[in-house]
PDB file of C-alpha atoms and ligand atoms in Angstrom:
ATOM      1  CA  MET O 268     -12.056  14.822 -23.806  1.00 59.00           C
ATOM      2  CA  ALA O 269      -9.056  12.731 -24.856  1.00 73.00           C
ATOM      3  CA  PHE O 270      -6.003  12.727 -22.721  1.00 85.00           C
ATOM      4  CA  THR O 271      -2.840  11.422 -22.762  1.00 92.00           C
ATOM      5  CA  ASN O 272      -1.468  10.444 -19.509  1.00 94.00           C
ATOM      6  CA  LEU O 273      -2.857   7.924 -17.162  1.00 97.00           C
ATOM      7  CA  LYS O 274      -5.048   9.094 -14.164  1.00 98.00           C
ATOM      8  CA  LEU O 275      -4.822   7.969 -10.737  1.00 98.00           C
ATOM      9  CA  TYR O 276      -8.561   8.288  -8.881  1.00 98.00           C
ATOM     10  CA  GLY O 277      -7.948   8.984  -5.027  1.00 98.00           C
ATOM     11  CA  ARG O 278      -7.389  11.136  -1.938  1.00 98.00           C
ATOM     12  CA  PRO O 279      -4.061  12.416  -1.306  1.00 98.00           C
ATOM     13  CA  LEU O 280      -3.558  10.490   2.348  1.00 96.00           C
ATOM     14  CA  SER O 281      -5.985   7.705   1.291  1.00 97.00           C
ATOM     15  CA  SER O 282      -3.681   4.450   1.972  1.00 98.00           C
ATOM     16  CA  ALA O 283      -4.321   2.497  -0.977  1.00 98.00           C
ATOM     17  CA  THR O 284      -4.436   5.639  -2.996  1.00 98.00           C
ATOM     18  CA  ARG O 285      -0.454   6.031  -1.707  1.00 98.00           C
ATOM     19  CA  ARG O 286       0.207   2.310  -2.324  1.00 98.00           C
ATOM     20  CA  ALA O 287      -0.676   2.811  -5.822  1.00 98.00           C
ATOM     21  CA  ALA O 288       1.284   6.072  -6.139  1.00 98.00           C
ATOM     22  CA  VAL O 289       4.614   4.613  -4.698  1.00 98.00           C
ATOM     23  CA  ILE O 290       4.363   1.756  -7.568  1.00 98.00           C
ATOM     24  CA  LEU O 291       3.676   4.135 -10.181  1.00 98.00           C
ATOM     25  CA  ILE O 292       6.660   6.583  -8.834  1.00 98.00           C
ATOM     26  CA  GLU O 293       9.265   3.315  -8.319  1.00 98.00           C
ATOM     27  CA  LYS O 294       8.187   2.852 -12.019  1.00 98.00           C
ATOM     28  CA  LYS O 295       8.431   5.926 -13.771  1.00 98.00           C
ATOM     29  CA  VAL O 296       5.034   6.509 -14.836  1.00 98.00           C
ATOM     30  CA  PRO O 297       3.863  10.175 -15.252  1.00 97.00           C
ATOM     31  CA  PHE O 298       0.400  10.280 -13.860  1.00 98.00           C
ATOM     32  CA  GLU O 299      -2.533  12.984 -13.269  1.00 98.00           C
ATOM     33  CA  PHE O 300      -4.217  12.428  -9.816  1.00 98.00           C
ATOM     34  CA  VAL O 301      -7.494  13.307  -9.909  1.00 98.00           C
ATOM     35  CA  LEU O 302      -9.053  13.861  -6.696  1.00 98.00           C
ATOM     36  CA  VAL O 303     -12.466  11.957  -5.508  1.00 98.00           C
ATOM     37  CA  PRO O 304     -14.192  14.184  -3.078  1.00 96.00           C
ATOM     38  CA  ASN O 305     -15.502  12.733   0.068  1.00 91.00           C
ATOM     39  CA  ARG O 306     -18.479  10.484  -0.429  1.00 91.00           C
ATOM     40  CA  GLU O 307     -18.032  10.915  -4.337  1.00 95.00           C
ATOM     41  CA  HIS O 308     -16.828   7.694  -4.351  1.00 95.00           C
ATOM     42  CA  LYS O 309     -20.167   5.954  -3.746  1.00 96.00           C
ATOM     43  CA  ALA O 310     -21.997   8.619  -6.568  1.00 96.00           C
ATOM     44  CA  PRO O 311     -23.295   6.630  -9.420  1.00 96.00           C
ATOM     45  CA  GLU O 312     -20.681   8.155 -12.053  1.00 95.00           C
ATOM     46  CA  TYR O 313     -18.007   6.994  -9.864  1.00 96.00           C
ATOM     47  CA  LEU O 314     -20.172   3.532  -9.188  1.00 97.00           C
ATOM     48  CA  LYS O 315     -19.988   3.187 -13.014  1.00 96.00           C
ATOM     49  CA  LYS O 316     -15.827   2.599 -13.024  1.00 96.00           C
ATOM     50  CA  HIS O 317     -15.716   1.498  -9.481  1.00 97.00           C
ATOM     51  CA  PRO O 318     -18.284  -0.932  -8.519  1.00 97.00           C
ATOM     52  CA  PHE O 319     -17.650  -0.820  -5.358  1.00 98.00           C
ATOM     53  CA  GLY O 320     -16.748   2.755  -4.607  1.00 98.00           C
ATOM     54  CA  GLN O 321     -13.631   2.910  -3.370  1.00 98.00           C
ATOM     55  CA  ILE O 322     -10.096   4.274  -3.959  1.00 98.00           C
ATOM     56  CA  PRO O 323      -8.105   4.325  -5.860  1.00 98.00           C
ATOM     57  CA  LEU O 324      -8.871   3.534  -9.457  1.00 98.00           C
ATOM     58  CA  ILE O 325      -6.094   4.213 -12.728  1.00 98.00           C
ATOM     59  CA  GLU O 326      -7.708   5.121 -16.334  1.00 98.00           C
ATOM     60  CA  GLU O 327      -5.663   5.004 -18.936  1.00 97.00           C
ATOM     61  CA  PRO O 328      -6.120   7.424 -22.319  1.00 96.00           C
ATOM     62  CA  ASP O 329      -7.250   4.591 -24.329  1.00 96.00           C
ATOM     63  CA  GLY O 330      -9.948   3.530 -21.454  1.00 96.00           C
ATOM     64  CA  PHE O 331      -8.433   0.727 -19.740  1.00 98.00           C
ATOM     65  CA  ARG O 332      -9.302   1.393 -15.961  1.00 98.00           C
ATOM     66  CA  LEU O 333      -8.217  -0.572 -12.842  1.00 98.00           C
ATOM     67  CA  TYR O 334      -8.933  -0.750  -9.380  1.00 98.00           C
ATOM     68  CA  GLU O 335      -7.363  -2.275  -5.846  1.00 98.00           C
ATOM     69  CA  SER O 336      -3.938  -0.952  -5.108  1.00 98.00           C
ATOM     70  CA  ARG O 337      -2.159  -4.061  -5.421  1.00 98.00           C
ATOM     71  CA  ALA O 338      -3.737  -5.022  -8.558  1.00 98.00           C
ATOM     72  CA  ILE O 339      -2.457  -2.089 -10.182  1.00 98.00           C
ATOM     73  CA  GLY O 340       0.807  -2.406  -8.535  1.00 98.00           C
ATOM     74  CA  ARG O 341       1.108  -5.532 -10.448  1.00 98.00           C
ATOM     75  CA  TYR O 342      -0.112  -3.884 -13.760  1.00 98.00           C
ATOM     76  CA  ILE O 343       2.294  -1.320 -13.580  1.00 98.00           C
ATOM     77  CA  ALA O 344       5.474  -3.219 -12.568  1.00 98.00           C
ATOM     78  CA  GLU O 345       4.690  -5.676 -15.516  1.00 98.00           C
ATOM     79  CA  LYS O 346       3.625  -3.361 -18.119  1.00 98.00           C
ATOM     80  CA  TYR O 347       6.553  -0.930 -17.415  1.00 98.00           C
ATOM     81  CA  ALA O 348       9.308  -3.968 -16.576  1.00 97.00           C
ATOM     82  CA  SER O 349      11.973  -2.805 -18.515  1.00 97.00           C
ATOM     83  CA  GLN O 350      11.740   0.915 -16.458  1.00 98.00           C
ATOM     84  CA  GLY O 351      12.104   2.483 -12.598  1.00 98.00           C
ATOM     85  CA  THR O 352      13.179  -0.455 -10.563  1.00 98.00           C
ATOM     86  CA  PRO O 353      12.179  -3.991 -11.071  1.00 98.00           C
ATOM     87  CA  LEU O 354       9.603  -4.833  -8.527  1.00 98.00           C
ATOM     88  CA  LEU O 355       8.326  -8.475 -10.113  1.00 98.00           C
ATOM     89  CA  PRO O 356      10.407 -11.263 -10.193  1.00 98.00           C
ATOM     90  CA  THR O 357      10.851 -13.433 -13.474  1.00 96.00           C
ATOM     91  CA  GLU O 358      12.383 -16.974 -12.548  1.00 97.00           C
ATOM     92  CA  LEU O 359       9.780 -19.888 -11.260  1.00 98.00           C
ATOM     93  CA  LYS O 360      10.555 -20.215  -8.127  1.00 98.00           C
ATOM     94  CA  ALA O 361      11.222 -16.485  -7.450  1.00 98.00           C
ATOM     95  CA  LYS O 362       7.864 -15.875  -8.451  1.00 98.00           C
ATOM     96  CA  ALA O 363       6.634 -18.527  -6.469  1.00 98.00           C
ATOM     97  CA  ILE O 364       8.198 -17.182  -3.062  1.00 98.00           C
ATOM     98  CA  PHE O 365       6.894 -13.547  -4.779  1.00 98.00           C
ATOM     99  CA  GLU O 366       3.263 -14.662  -4.477  1.00 98.00           C
ATOM    100  CA  GLN O 367       3.688 -16.521  -0.839  1.00 98.00           C
ATOM    101  CA  ALA O 368       5.178 -12.977   0.277  1.00 98.00           C
ATOM    102  CA  ALA O 369       2.173 -11.206  -1.146  1.00 98.00           C
ATOM    103  CA  SER O 370      -0.487 -13.323   0.195  1.00 98.00           C
ATOM    104  CA  SER O 371       1.163 -13.121   3.625  1.00 98.00           C
ATOM    105  CA  GLU O 372       1.397  -9.239   3.277  1.00 98.00           C
ATOM    106  CA  LEU O 373      -2.511  -9.504   2.946  1.00 98.00           C
ATOM    107  CA  ALA O 374      -3.185 -12.038   5.743  1.00 98.00           C
ATOM    108  CA  ASN O 375      -0.752 -11.740   8.097  1.00 98.00           C
ATOM    109  CA  PHE O 376       0.383  -8.020   7.528  1.00 98.00           C
ATOM    110  CA  ASP O 377      -2.601  -5.861   6.582  1.00 98.00           C
ATOM    111  CA  PHE O 378      -5.649  -7.759   7.824  1.00 98.00           C
ATOM    112  CA  LEU O 379      -4.369  -6.626  11.794  1.00 98.00           C
ATOM    113  CA  ALA O 380      -2.456  -3.344  10.237  1.00 98.00           C
ATOM    114  CA  SER O 381      -5.501  -2.036   8.753  1.00 98.00           C
ATOM    115  CA  GLN O 382      -7.847  -2.933  11.825  1.00 98.00           C
ATOM    116  CA  ALA O 383      -5.497  -1.330  13.828  1.00 98.00           C
ATOM    117  CA  VAL O 384      -5.457   2.047  11.891  1.00 98.00           C
ATOM    118  CA  LYS O 385      -8.688   1.930  11.874  1.00 97.00           C
ATOM    119  CA  GLU O 386      -9.792   1.427  15.236  1.00 98.00           C
ATOM    120  CA  VAL O 387      -7.340   4.672  16.184  1.00 98.00           C
ATOM    121  CA  ILE O 388      -6.439   7.013  13.493  1.00 97.00           C
ATOM    122  CA  GLY O 389      -9.750   6.262  11.696  1.00 96.00           C
ATOM    123  CA  LYS O 390     -11.773   6.557  14.570  1.00 97.00           C
ATOM    124  CA  LYS O 391     -10.366   9.805  15.622  1.00 97.00           C
ATOM    125  CA  ARG O 392     -10.662  10.878  12.348  1.00 94.00           C
ATOM    126  CA  GLU O 393     -14.496  10.411  12.555  1.00 95.00           C
ATOM    127  CA  GLY O 394     -14.333  12.051  15.875  1.00 97.00           C
ATOM    128  CA  LEU O 395     -14.972   9.205  17.688  1.00 98.00           C
ATOM    129  CA  THR O 396     -13.140   7.378  20.435  1.00 97.00           C
ATOM    130  CA  PRO O 397     -10.692   4.773  20.138  1.00 97.00           C
ATOM    131  CA  ASP O 398     -11.216   1.500  21.853  1.00 98.00           C
ATOM    132  CA  TYR O 399      -7.892   1.162  23.138  1.00 97.00           C
ATOM    133  CA  ASP O 400      -8.736  -2.371  24.395  1.00 98.00           C
ATOM    134  CA  ARG O 401      -9.719  -3.583  20.801  1.00 98.00           C
ATOM    135  CA  PHE O 402      -6.174  -1.998  19.675  1.00 98.00           C
ATOM    136  CA  ASN O 403      -4.060  -3.888  22.174  1.00 98.00           C
ATOM    137  CA  GLU O 404      -5.675  -7.055  21.109  1.00 98.00           C
ATOM    138  CA  ILE O 405      -4.815  -6.537  17.312  1.00 98.00           C
ATOM    139  CA  TYR O 406      -1.412  -5.123  18.155  1.00 98.00           C
ATOM    140  CA  SER O 407      -0.621  -8.423  20.774  1.00 98.00           C
ATOM    141  CA  GLU O 408      -1.879 -10.560  17.258  1.00 98.00           C
ATOM    142  CA  LEU O 409       0.100  -8.136  14.928  1.00 98.00           C
ATOM    143  CA  SER O 410       3.691  -8.410  17.089  1.00 98.00           C
ATOM    144  CA  ALA O 411       3.388 -11.962  16.880  1.00 98.00           C
ATOM    145  CA  LYS O 412       3.444 -11.695  13.008  1.00 98.00           C
ATOM    146  CA  LEU O 413       6.169  -9.278  13.506  1.00 98.00           C
ATOM    147  CA  ASP O 414       8.195 -12.330  15.167  1.00 98.00           C
ATOM    148  CA  ALA O 415       7.718 -14.106  11.962  1.00 98.00           C
ATOM    149  CA  TYR O 416       9.016 -11.450   9.788  1.00 98.00           C
ATOM    150  CA  GLU O 417      12.112 -11.340  12.002  1.00 98.00           C
ATOM    151  CA  ILE O 418      12.892 -14.000  11.202  1.00 98.00           C
ATOM    152  CA  ILE O 419      12.283 -13.662   7.243  1.00 98.00           C
ATOM    153  CA  LEU O 420      14.457 -10.426   7.627  1.00 98.00           C
ATOM    154  CA  SER O 421      17.400 -12.457   9.281  1.00 98.00           C
ATOM    155  CA  LYS O 422      17.525 -14.604   6.263  1.00 98.00           C
ATOM    156  CA  GLN O 423      17.430 -12.246   3.337  1.00 98.00           C
ATOM    157  CA  LYS O 424      17.133  -8.430   2.997  1.00 98.00           C
ATOM    158  CA  TYR O 425      13.337  -7.951   1.465  1.00 98.00           C
ATOM    159  CA  ILE O 426      10.206  -9.675   2.212  1.00 98.00           C
ATOM    160  CA  ALA O 427      10.529 -11.982  -1.041  1.00 98.00           C
ATOM    161  CA  GLY O 428      14.259 -11.982  -0.903  1.00 98.00           C
ATOM    162  CA  ASP O 429      16.968 -10.321  -1.448  1.00 98.00           C
ATOM    163  CA  GLU O 430      15.664  -7.854  -3.632  1.00 98.00           C
ATOM    164  CA  ILE O 431      13.023  -4.922  -3.325  1.00 98.00           C
ATOM    165  CA  THR O 432       9.743  -6.376  -5.032  1.00 98.00           C
ATOM    166  CA  LEU O 433       5.802  -4.871  -4.848  1.00 98.00           C
ATOM    167  CA  VAL O 434       5.186  -6.587  -1.620  1.00 98.00           C
ATOM    168  CA  ASP O 435       7.837  -4.933   0.391  1.00 99.00           C
ATOM    169  CA  LEU O 436       5.740  -1.568  -0.902  1.00 98.00           C
ATOM    170  CA  PHE O 437       2.572  -2.854  -0.330  1.00 98.00           C
ATOM    171  CA  HIS O 438       3.547  -2.509   3.586  1.00 98.00           C
ATOM    172  CA  ILE O 439       4.569   1.031   3.452  1.00 98.00           C
ATOM    173  CA  PRO O 440       1.410   3.169   4.273  1.00 98.00           C
ATOM    174  CA  PHE O 441      -0.098   0.993   7.004  1.00 98.00           C
ATOM    175  CA  GLY O 442       3.514   0.729   8.331  1.00 98.00           C
ATOM    176  CA  SER O 443       3.846   4.636   7.921  1.00 98.00           C
ATOM    177  CA  SER O 444       0.433   4.693  10.209  1.00 98.00           C
ATOM    178  CA  LEU O 445       0.869   2.598  12.800  1.00 98.00           C
ATOM    179  CA  VAL O 446       4.254   4.204  13.722  1.00 98.00           C
ATOM    180  CA  THR O 447       2.554   7.160  14.250  1.00 97.00           C
ATOM    181  CA  ILE O 448       0.330   5.415  17.093  1.00 97.00           C
ATOM    182  CA  VAL O 449       3.602   2.898  18.138  1.00 97.00           C
ATOM    183  CA  PRO O 450       6.167   4.829  17.164  1.00 97.00           C
ATOM    184  CA  ASP O 451       8.846   1.876  18.132  1.00 96.00           C
ATOM    185  CA  VAL O 452       6.467  -0.448  16.619  1.00 97.00           C
ATOM    186  CA  PHE O 453       9.283  -2.260  13.908  1.00 97.00           C
ATOM    187  CA  GLU O 454      12.391  -0.859  16.245  1.00 96.00           C
ATOM    188  CA  LYS O 455      12.024  -3.747  18.933  1.00 93.00           C
ATOM    189  CA  ARG O 456      13.291  -6.072  16.023  1.00 98.00           C
ATOM    190  CA  PRO O 457      16.536  -5.671  14.162  1.00 98.00           C
ATOM    191  CA  ASN O 458      16.093  -6.680  11.115  1.00 98.00           C
ATOM    192  CA  VAL O 459      12.421  -5.605  10.775  1.00 98.00           C
ATOM    193  CA  SER O 460      13.936  -2.248  11.869  1.00 98.00           C
ATOM    194  CA  ARG O 461      15.997  -2.455   8.847  1.00 98.00           C
ATOM    195  CA  TRP O 462      13.821  -3.360   6.384  1.00 98.00           C
ATOM    196  CA  TRP O 463      11.470  -0.491   7.556  1.00 98.00           C
ATOM    197  CA  ASN O 464      14.090   2.415   7.783  1.00 98.00           C
ATOM    198  CA  ASP O 465      15.230   0.769   4.133  1.00 98.00           C
ATOM    199  CA  ILE O 466      11.628   0.568   2.365  1.00 98.00           C
ATOM    200  CA  SER O 467      10.318   3.894   4.049  1.00 98.00           C
ATOM    201  CA  SER O 468      12.962   6.299   3.136  1.00 98.00           C
ATOM    202  CA  ARG O 469      12.603   5.480  -0.508  1.00 98.00           C
ATOM    203  CA  PRO O 470      12.078   8.546  -1.773  1.00 98.00           C
ATOM    204  CA  SER O 471       9.004   7.582  -3.743  1.00 98.00           C
ATOM    205  CA  TRP O 472       7.412   7.170  -0.579  1.00 98.00           C
ATOM    206  CA  GLN O 473       8.693  10.528   0.872  1.00 98.00           C
ATOM    207  CA  SER O 474       7.271  12.246  -2.127  1.00 98.00           C
ATOM    208  CA  VAL O 475       3.610  10.930  -1.486  1.00 98.00           C
ATOM    209  CA  LYS O 476       3.572  10.512   2.465  1.00 98.00           C
ATOM    210  CA  GLU O 477       2.116  14.097   2.747  1.00 97.00           C
ATOM    211  CA  GLY O 478      -0.449  13.739   0.222  1.00 98.00           C
ATOM    212  CA  VAL O 479      -0.491  12.478  -3.440  1.00 98.00           C
ATOM    213  CA  HIS O 480       0.106  14.755  -6.093  1.00 97.00           C
ATOM    214  CA  SER O 481      -0.214  14.724 -10.079  1.00 97.00           C
ATOM    215  CA  THR O 482       3.573  13.810 -11.331  1.00 97.00           C
ATOM    216  CA  ALA O 483       2.450  14.349 -15.176  1.00 94.00           C
TER     217      ALA O 483
HETATM  218  N1  LIG S 296      -8.308  -3.383  -1.051  1.00 52.63           N
HETATM  219  C1  LIG S 296      -8.404  -1.976  -1.619  1.00 52.63           C
HETATM  220  C2  LIG S 296      -8.480  -1.232  -0.601  1.00 52.63           C
HETATM  221  C3  LIG S 296      -9.702   0.364  -1.262  1.00 52.63           C
HETATM  222  C4  LIG S 296      -9.682   0.877  -0.067  1.00 52.63           C
HETATM  223  O1  LIG S 296     -10.254   0.461   1.202  1.00 52.63           O
HETATM  224  N2  LIG S 296      -9.899   2.390  -0.171  1.00 52.63           N
HETATM  225  C5  LIG S 296     -10.612   3.176   1.178  1.00 52.63           C
HETATM  226  C6  LIG S 296      -9.650   4.472   0.885  1.00 52.63           C
HETATM  227  S1  LIG S 296      -8.281   3.990   1.808  1.00 52.63           S
HETATM  228  C7  LIG S 296     -12.108   3.779   0.544  1.00 52.63           C
HETATM  229  O2  LIG S 296     -11.952   3.691  -0.924  1.00 52.63           O
HETATM  230  N3  LIG S 296     -12.727   3.867   1.221  1.00 52.63           N
HETATM  231  C8  LIG S 296     -14.252   3.835   1.401  1.00 52.63           C
HETATM  232  C9  LIG S 296     -15.015   2.823   1.222  1.00 52.63           C
HETATM  233  O3  LIG S 296     -14.537   1.455   1.151  1.00 52.63           O
HETATM  234  O4  LIG S 296     -16.205   2.839   0.982  1.00 52.63           O
HETATM  235  C10 LIG S 296      -7.184  -1.581  -2.444  1.00 52.63           C
HETATM  236  O5  LIG S 296      -6.221  -1.930  -1.684  1.00 52.63           O
HETATM  237  O6  LIG S 296      -7.347  -0.707  -3.239  1.00 52.63           O
END
């Protein structure tokens, strides 16, 4: 059946679904939230849309589909460049710095933060006992990365410069989960703390923090 609004497939509290939703909200793109019940992301119907069987996924009225929350963010930020919060730089060197920050977010933050969150929150959710020695190992590596964040953020307001970009928003879901495990994880470093308070208090995050819902 034909539909008019963009659809966001996911689960309300999934980190990657909330990452995509924050960007849709920042860019003022109304969306219909489509719940993918637990395990249905591995069902044949869903695998036809997303061969890796993950959430989120967006689908547009013309049939265009896209998965990977960061790719969704880039697509939406570029398609709707003239509305909502500008989230992508346009000048060559600013774009290069943005790409540097985007690669760094994946390699230096997400890589460790996702493991830390899975070790504690993921295991508890599955009824398993977290391995806190393992968590502490990951956390100590992550702390060294946050020292580098402190240096970067002592010179500029946001991770890719003085303007907010997609990269800042990419950090929020796992950052927020980390705070539930180690409440002062960002507070120990003054510039990281300023940055975290700024991005995590944005209305876009506040509106999806407790669960994504349709905005259309
Ligand atoms: N890199 C992907 C990660 C997606 C992802 O891991 N989604 C989780 C939920 S937050 C999921 O679908 N997990 C189920 C699975 O991987 O089988 C993205 O950013 O979209």
